Coordinates of C-alpha atoms in Angstrom, one line a residue:
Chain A
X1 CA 0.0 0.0 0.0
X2 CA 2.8 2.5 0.6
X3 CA 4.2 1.7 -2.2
X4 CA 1.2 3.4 -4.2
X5 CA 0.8 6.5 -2.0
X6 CA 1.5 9.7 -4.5
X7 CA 3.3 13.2 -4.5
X8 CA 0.1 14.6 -2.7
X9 CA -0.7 12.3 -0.5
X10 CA 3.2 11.7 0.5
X11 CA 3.8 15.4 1.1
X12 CA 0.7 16.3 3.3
X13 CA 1.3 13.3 5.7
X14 CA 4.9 14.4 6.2
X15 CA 3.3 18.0 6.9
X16 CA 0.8 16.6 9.2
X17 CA 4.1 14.8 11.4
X18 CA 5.8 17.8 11.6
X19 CA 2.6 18.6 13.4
X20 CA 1.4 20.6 11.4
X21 CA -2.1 21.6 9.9
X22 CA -2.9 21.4 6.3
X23 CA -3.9 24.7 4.1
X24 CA -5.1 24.3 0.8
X25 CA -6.9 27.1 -0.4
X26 CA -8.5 26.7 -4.0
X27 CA -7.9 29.0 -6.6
X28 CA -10.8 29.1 -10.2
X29 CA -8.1 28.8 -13.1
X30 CA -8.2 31.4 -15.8
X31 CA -9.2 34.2 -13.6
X32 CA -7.7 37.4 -13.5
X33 CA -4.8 36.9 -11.5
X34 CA -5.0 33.3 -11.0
X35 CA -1.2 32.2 -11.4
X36 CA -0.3 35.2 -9.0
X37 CA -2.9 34.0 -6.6
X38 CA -1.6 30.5 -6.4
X39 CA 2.3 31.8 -5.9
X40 CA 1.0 34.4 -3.4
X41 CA -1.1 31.4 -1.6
X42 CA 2.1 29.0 -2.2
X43 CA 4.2 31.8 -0.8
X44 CA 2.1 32.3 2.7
X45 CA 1.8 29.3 4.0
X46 CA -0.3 26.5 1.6
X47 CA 0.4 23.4 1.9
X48 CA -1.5 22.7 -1.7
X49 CA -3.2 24.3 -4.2
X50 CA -7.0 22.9 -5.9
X51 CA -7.0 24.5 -9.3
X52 CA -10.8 25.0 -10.1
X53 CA -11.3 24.1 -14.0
X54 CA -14.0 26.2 -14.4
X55 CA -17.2 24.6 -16.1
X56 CA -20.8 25.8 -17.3
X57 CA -22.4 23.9 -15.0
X58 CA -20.5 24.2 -11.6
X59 CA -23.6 22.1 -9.7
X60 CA -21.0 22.0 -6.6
X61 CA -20.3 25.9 -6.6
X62 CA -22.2 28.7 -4.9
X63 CA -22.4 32.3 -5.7
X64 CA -18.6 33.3 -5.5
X65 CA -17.3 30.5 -7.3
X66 CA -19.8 30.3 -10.1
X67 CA -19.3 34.2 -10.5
X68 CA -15.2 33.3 -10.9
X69 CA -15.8 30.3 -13.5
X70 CA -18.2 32.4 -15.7
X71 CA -15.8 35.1 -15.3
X72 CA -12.8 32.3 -16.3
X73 CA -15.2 31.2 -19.1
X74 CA -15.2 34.7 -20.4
X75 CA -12.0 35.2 -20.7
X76 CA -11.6 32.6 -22.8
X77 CA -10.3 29.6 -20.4
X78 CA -10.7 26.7 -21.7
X79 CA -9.2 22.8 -19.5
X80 CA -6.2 22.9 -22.1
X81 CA -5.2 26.5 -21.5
X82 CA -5.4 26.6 -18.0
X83 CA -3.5 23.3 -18.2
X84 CA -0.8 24.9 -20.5
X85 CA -0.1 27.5 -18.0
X86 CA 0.0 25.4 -14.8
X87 CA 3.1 23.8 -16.7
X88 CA 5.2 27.1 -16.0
X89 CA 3.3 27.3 -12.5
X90 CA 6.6 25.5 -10.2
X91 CA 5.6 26.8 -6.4
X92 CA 7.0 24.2 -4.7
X93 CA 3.6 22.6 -3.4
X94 CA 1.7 20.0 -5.1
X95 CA -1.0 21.1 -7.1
X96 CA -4.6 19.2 -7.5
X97 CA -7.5 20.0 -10.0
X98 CA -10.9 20.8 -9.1
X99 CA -13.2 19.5 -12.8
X100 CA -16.9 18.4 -12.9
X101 CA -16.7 15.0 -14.7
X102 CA -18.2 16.6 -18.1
X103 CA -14.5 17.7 -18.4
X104 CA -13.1 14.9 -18.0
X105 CA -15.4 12.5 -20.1
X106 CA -15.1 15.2 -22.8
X107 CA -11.5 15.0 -22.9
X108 CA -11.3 11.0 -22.2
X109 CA -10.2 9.1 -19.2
X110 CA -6.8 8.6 -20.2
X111 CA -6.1 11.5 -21.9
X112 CA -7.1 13.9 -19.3
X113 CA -5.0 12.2 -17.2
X114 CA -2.2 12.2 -18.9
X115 CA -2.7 16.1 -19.2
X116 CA -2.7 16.2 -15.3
X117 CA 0.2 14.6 -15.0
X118 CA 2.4 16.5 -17.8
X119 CA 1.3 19.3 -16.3
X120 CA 2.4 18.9 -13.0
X121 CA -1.0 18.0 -11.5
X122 CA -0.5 15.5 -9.1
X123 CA -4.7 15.0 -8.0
X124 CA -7.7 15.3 -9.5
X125 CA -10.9 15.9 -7.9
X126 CA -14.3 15.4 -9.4
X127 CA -17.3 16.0 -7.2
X128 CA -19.4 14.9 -9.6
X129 CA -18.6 11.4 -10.5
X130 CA -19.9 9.3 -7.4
X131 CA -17.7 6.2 -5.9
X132 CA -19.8 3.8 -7.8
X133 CA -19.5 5.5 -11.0
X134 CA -15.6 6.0 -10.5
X135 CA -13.8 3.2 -11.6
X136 CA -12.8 3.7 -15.4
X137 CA -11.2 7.0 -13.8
X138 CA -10.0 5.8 -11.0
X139 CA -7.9 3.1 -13.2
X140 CA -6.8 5.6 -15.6
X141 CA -6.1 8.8 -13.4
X142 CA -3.9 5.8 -11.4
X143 CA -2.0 4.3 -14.3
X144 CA -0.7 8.0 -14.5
X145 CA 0.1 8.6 -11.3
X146 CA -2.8 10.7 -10.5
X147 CA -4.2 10.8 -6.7
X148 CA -8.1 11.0 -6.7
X149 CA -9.3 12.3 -4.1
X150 CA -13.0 11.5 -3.1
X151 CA -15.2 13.7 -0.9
X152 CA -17.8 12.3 1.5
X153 CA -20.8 13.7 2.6
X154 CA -22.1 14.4 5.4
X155 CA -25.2 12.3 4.9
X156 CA -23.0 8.8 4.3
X157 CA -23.7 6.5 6.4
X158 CA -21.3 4.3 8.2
X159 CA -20.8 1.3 6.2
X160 CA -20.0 3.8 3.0
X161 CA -17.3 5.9 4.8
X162 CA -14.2 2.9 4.8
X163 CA -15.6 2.1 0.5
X164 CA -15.0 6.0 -0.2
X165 CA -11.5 6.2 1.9
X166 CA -10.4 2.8 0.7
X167 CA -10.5 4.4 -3.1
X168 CA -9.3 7.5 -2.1
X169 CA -5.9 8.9 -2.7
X170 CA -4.0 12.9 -1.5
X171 CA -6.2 13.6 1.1
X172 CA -10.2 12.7 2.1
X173 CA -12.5 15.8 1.1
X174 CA -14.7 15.9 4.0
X175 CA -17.8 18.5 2.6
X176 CA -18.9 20.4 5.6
X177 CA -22.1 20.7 5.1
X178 CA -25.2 19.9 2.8
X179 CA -25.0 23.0 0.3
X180 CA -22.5 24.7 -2.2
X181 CA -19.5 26.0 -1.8
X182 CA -19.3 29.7 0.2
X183 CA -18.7 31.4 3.0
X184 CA -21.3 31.2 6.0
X185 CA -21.4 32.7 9.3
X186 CA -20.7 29.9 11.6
X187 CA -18.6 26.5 10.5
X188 CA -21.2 23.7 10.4
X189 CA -21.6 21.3 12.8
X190 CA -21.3 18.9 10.3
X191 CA -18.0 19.6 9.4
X192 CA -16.6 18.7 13.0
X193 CA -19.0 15.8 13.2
X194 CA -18.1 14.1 9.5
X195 CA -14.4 14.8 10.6
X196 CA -14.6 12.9 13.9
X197 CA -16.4 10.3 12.2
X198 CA -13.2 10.2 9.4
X199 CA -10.2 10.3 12.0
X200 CA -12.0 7.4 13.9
X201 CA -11.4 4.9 11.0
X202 CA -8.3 6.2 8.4
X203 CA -5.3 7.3 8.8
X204 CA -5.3 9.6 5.2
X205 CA -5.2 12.9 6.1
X206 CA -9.1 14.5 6.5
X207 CA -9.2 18.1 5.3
X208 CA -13.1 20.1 5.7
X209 CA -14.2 21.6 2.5
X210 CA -17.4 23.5 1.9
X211 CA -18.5 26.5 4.6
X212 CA -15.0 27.1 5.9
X213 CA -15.3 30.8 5.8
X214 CA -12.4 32.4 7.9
X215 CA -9.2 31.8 10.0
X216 CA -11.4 31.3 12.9
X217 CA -13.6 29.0 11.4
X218 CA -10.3 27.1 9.7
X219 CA -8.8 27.0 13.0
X220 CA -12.1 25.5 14.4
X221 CA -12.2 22.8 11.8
X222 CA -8.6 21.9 12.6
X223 CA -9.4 20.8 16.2
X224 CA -10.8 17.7 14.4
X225 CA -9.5 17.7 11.1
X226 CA -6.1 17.8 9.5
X227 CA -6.5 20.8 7.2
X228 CA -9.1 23.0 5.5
X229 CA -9.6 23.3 1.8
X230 CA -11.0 26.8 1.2
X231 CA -12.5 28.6 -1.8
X232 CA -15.3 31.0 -1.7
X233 CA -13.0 33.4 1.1
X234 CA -10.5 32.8 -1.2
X235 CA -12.0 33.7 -4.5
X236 CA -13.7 37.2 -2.9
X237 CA -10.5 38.3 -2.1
X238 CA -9.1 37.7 -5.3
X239 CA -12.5 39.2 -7.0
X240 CA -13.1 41.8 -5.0
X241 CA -9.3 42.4 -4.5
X242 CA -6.3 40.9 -6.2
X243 CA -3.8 38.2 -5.5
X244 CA -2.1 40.3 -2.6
X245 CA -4.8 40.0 -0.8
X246 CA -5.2 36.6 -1.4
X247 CA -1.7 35.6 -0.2
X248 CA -2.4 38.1 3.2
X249 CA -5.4 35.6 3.9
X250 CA -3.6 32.9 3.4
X251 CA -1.2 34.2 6.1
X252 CA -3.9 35.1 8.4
X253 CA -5.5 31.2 8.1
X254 CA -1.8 29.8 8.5
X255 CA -1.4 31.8 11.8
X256 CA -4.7 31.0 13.0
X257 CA -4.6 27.1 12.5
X258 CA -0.9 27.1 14.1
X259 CA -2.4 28.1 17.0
X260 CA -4.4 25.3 17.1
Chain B
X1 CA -22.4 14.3 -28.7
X2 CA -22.7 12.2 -25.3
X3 CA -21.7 14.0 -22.3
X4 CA -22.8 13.7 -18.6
X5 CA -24.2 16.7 -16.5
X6 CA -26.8 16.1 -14.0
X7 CA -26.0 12.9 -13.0
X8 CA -26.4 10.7 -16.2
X9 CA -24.8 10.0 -19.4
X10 CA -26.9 11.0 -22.6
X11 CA -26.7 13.2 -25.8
X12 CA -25.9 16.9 -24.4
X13 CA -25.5 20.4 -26.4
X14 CA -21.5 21.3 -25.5
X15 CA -18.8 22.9 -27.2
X16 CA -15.4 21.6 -28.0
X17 CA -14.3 21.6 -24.8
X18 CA -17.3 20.0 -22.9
X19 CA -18.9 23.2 -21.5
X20 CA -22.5 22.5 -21.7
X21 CA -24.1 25.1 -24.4
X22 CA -27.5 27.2 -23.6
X23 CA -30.5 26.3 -24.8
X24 CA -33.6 27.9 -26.1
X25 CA -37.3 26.3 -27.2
X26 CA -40.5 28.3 -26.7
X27 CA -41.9 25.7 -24.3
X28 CA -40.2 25.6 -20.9
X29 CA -40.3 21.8 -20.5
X30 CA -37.5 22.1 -23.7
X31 CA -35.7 24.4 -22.7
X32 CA -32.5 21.7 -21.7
X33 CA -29.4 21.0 -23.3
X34 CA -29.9 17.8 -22.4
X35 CA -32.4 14.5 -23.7
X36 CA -33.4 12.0 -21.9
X37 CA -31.2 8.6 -21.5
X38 CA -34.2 6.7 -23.0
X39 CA -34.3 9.2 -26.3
X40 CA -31.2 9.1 -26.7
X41 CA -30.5 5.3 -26.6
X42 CA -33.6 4.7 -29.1
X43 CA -32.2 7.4 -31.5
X44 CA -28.5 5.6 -31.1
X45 CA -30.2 2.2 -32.1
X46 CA -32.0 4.3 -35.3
X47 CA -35.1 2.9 -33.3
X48 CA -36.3 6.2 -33.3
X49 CA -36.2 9.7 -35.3
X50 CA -35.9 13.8 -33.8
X51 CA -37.0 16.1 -36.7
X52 CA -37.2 19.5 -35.4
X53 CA -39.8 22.1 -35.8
X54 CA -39.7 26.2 -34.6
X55 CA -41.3 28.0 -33.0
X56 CA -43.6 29.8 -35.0
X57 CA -44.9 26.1 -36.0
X58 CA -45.5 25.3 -32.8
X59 CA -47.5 28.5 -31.6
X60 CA -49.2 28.0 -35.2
X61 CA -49.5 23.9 -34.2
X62 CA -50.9 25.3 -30.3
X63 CA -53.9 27.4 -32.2
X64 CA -55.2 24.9 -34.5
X65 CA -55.3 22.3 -32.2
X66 CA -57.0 24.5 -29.3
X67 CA -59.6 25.9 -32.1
X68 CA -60.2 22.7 -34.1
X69 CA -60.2 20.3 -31.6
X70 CA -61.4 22.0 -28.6
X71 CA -58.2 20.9 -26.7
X72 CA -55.4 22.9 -25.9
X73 CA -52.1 21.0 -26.3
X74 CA -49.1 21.9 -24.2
X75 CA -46.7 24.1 -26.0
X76 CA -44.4 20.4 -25.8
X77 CA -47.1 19.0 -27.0
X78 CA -47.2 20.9 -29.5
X79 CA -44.6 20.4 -31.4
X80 CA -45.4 16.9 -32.5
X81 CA -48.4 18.6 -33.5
X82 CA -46.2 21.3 -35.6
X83 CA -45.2 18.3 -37.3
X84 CA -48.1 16.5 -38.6
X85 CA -49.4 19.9 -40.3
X86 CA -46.5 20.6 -41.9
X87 CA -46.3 16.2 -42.9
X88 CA -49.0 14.8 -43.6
X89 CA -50.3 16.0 -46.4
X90 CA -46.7 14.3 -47.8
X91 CA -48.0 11.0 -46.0
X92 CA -51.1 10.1 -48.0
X93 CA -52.6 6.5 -46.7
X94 CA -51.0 5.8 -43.7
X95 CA -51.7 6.4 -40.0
X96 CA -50.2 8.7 -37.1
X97 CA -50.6 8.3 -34.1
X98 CA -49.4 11.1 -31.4
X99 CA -49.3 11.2 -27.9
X100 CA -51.1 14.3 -26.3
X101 CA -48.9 13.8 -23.1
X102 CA -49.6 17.6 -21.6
X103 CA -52.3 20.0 -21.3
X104 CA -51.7 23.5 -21.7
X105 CA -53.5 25.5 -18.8
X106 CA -50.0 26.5 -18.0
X107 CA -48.8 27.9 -21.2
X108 CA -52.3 29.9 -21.7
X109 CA -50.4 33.6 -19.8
X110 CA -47.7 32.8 -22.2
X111 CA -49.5 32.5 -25.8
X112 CA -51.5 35.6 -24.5
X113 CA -48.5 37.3 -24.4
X114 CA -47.2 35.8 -27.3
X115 CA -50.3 36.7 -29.4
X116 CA -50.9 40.1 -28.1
X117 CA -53.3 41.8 -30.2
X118 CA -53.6 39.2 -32.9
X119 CA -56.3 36.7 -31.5

């Protein structure tokens, strides 16, 4: 089993022994900025990057997001450009992709793939292609070295948890809470209790996605959890602002979560 | 093309690069870039033909129907209607049969608007 653990995977356990928590903030490719975001994230404290390849159907995404991706669509971003640029994107960190499975299917199991992986991608994540539907990706995002990494919800039972975590490779996605991504006032209970329910049976590290608004709320989720992924915080700042700001959250959530 | 948004695999309206393409039909119930996995695995077996109509034909299709046969389709429903008036008359001796699947209540505020000032 070691044997198979990838760059992703293999870099955010080694993190998580050095005690620390894990920061990966996701970033919609082909936005204004976007490249800049992810070196100014990379560059304050991330421990990954989630590349969202942005799609006309985002059925995961709330407001902010949805806003970034049509913005990304725009401009013209298309999975093969924003592939082409991640190529001269070296920060250091491993970088995963955030696609809806249209993309993928479109371009072809193996071939998207092996796009991932000439780009540097080491992970893919797809929140819409369920566990049982999985398996022709799975195979093919494997034979190229690709981690895959499944979410769960909070709404799986028991006896589905250990099916989703023994297919899963980087990290497990825990989704906070039942909705879209973006930022709420208060973390989700949820979160805390899906987490708790994760660390109890795998030792792959458990990062909260979905409603993880702030460095408080990051820091919160990190009492269970390993990490946070972020996005909707992420993407306002980068919106409303620019890729400084993005890197100055970054270091906020960093310092909050090493406190924890 | 078959792409998968929504949960299933079928024949989807997308451009090059997979990103599902917008749709537009006169009847709500159409308006999808999507068709059905049923549809589209009859039409992939040539079990089944899609010929198209517009949408004047179908508000044409929704007024003949309401005023000759006292029923008023839905504007879905319609369209195979749109059809057999611009067919049959090429189909001499043989039978159609269509399936009024919808009544159109709902479409009523709609056609009004649509036929403001010309019923």
């Amino acid at each position: 089993m070691s044997a198979d653990i990838g760059i992703l995977e293999t870099y955010l356990r080694n993190k998580r022994s050095e005690g620390r928590k894990l920061v990966v903030p996701y970033i919609t490719g082909g936005f204004k900025g976007w490249t800049d975001a992810i070196r100014a994230a990379a560059a304050n404290g991330a421990d990954a990057i989630e590349i969202g390849i942005p799609f006309s159907d985002p059925v995961m995404d709330g407001p902010t997001i949805q806003h970034a991706s049509e913005m990304a669509l725009h401009n013209g971003a298309t999975p093969i450009s924003i592939l082409h640029e991640l190529r001269s994107v070296d920060v250091g960190i491993p970088l995963a992709v955030m696609c809806y499975y249209n993309t993928v299917h479109h371009a072809g199991h193996e071939r998207f793939a092996n796009s991932l992986s000439e780009s540097g991608v080491c992970a893919a994540i797809v929140p819409d292609l369920p566990l049982e539907e999985s398996g022709l990706w799975c195979a093919a995002a494997d034979a190229s070295g690709v981690e895959t990494v499944m979410l769960c919800a909070p709404t799986a039972p028991d006896e589905r948890l250990p099916r989703i975590i023994e297919r899963c490779r980087g990290f497990v996605y825990a989704v906070g809470l039942l909705g879209v991504t973006g930022e709420r006032d208060t973390l989700a209970s949820s979160a805390l209790t899906l987490a708790k329910r994760l660390k109890a049976i795998t030792d792959i590290p458990v990062l909260i996605g979905v409603g993880v608004s702030n460095a408080q709320q990051a820091a919160e989720a990190c009492t269970i959890a390993d990490g946070v992924v972020q996005g909707a915080s992420v993407m306002r700042r980068l919106i409303e602002e620019d890729a400084d700001a993005v890197g100055d959250y970054i270091a906020e959530v960093r310092k909050a979560v090493d406190q924890c | 093309m078959p792409g998968v948004v929504h949960g299933m695999r079928s024949y989807l309206m997308q451009d090059e690069h997979g990103q599902v393409q917008e749709a537009q039909s006169i009847s709500a119930g159409l308006d999808y870039p999507g068709v059905g996995p049923e549809h589209s695995f009859l039409s992939s077996i040539g079990r089944a033909e899609y010929p198209s109509v517009n949408d004047q034909e179908v508000i044409s299709a929704f007024q003949v129907m309401s005023r000759s046969e006292g029923i008023i389709p839905a504007l879905e429903c319609a369209h195979p209607m749109a059809w057999i008036i611009r067919e049959a008359p090429n189909m001499q001796g043989q039978t159609i049969l269509m399936n009024l699947s919808g009544r159109g209540d709902k479409d009523v505020a709609q056609m009004m608007e649509i036929l403001d000032g010309q019923i």
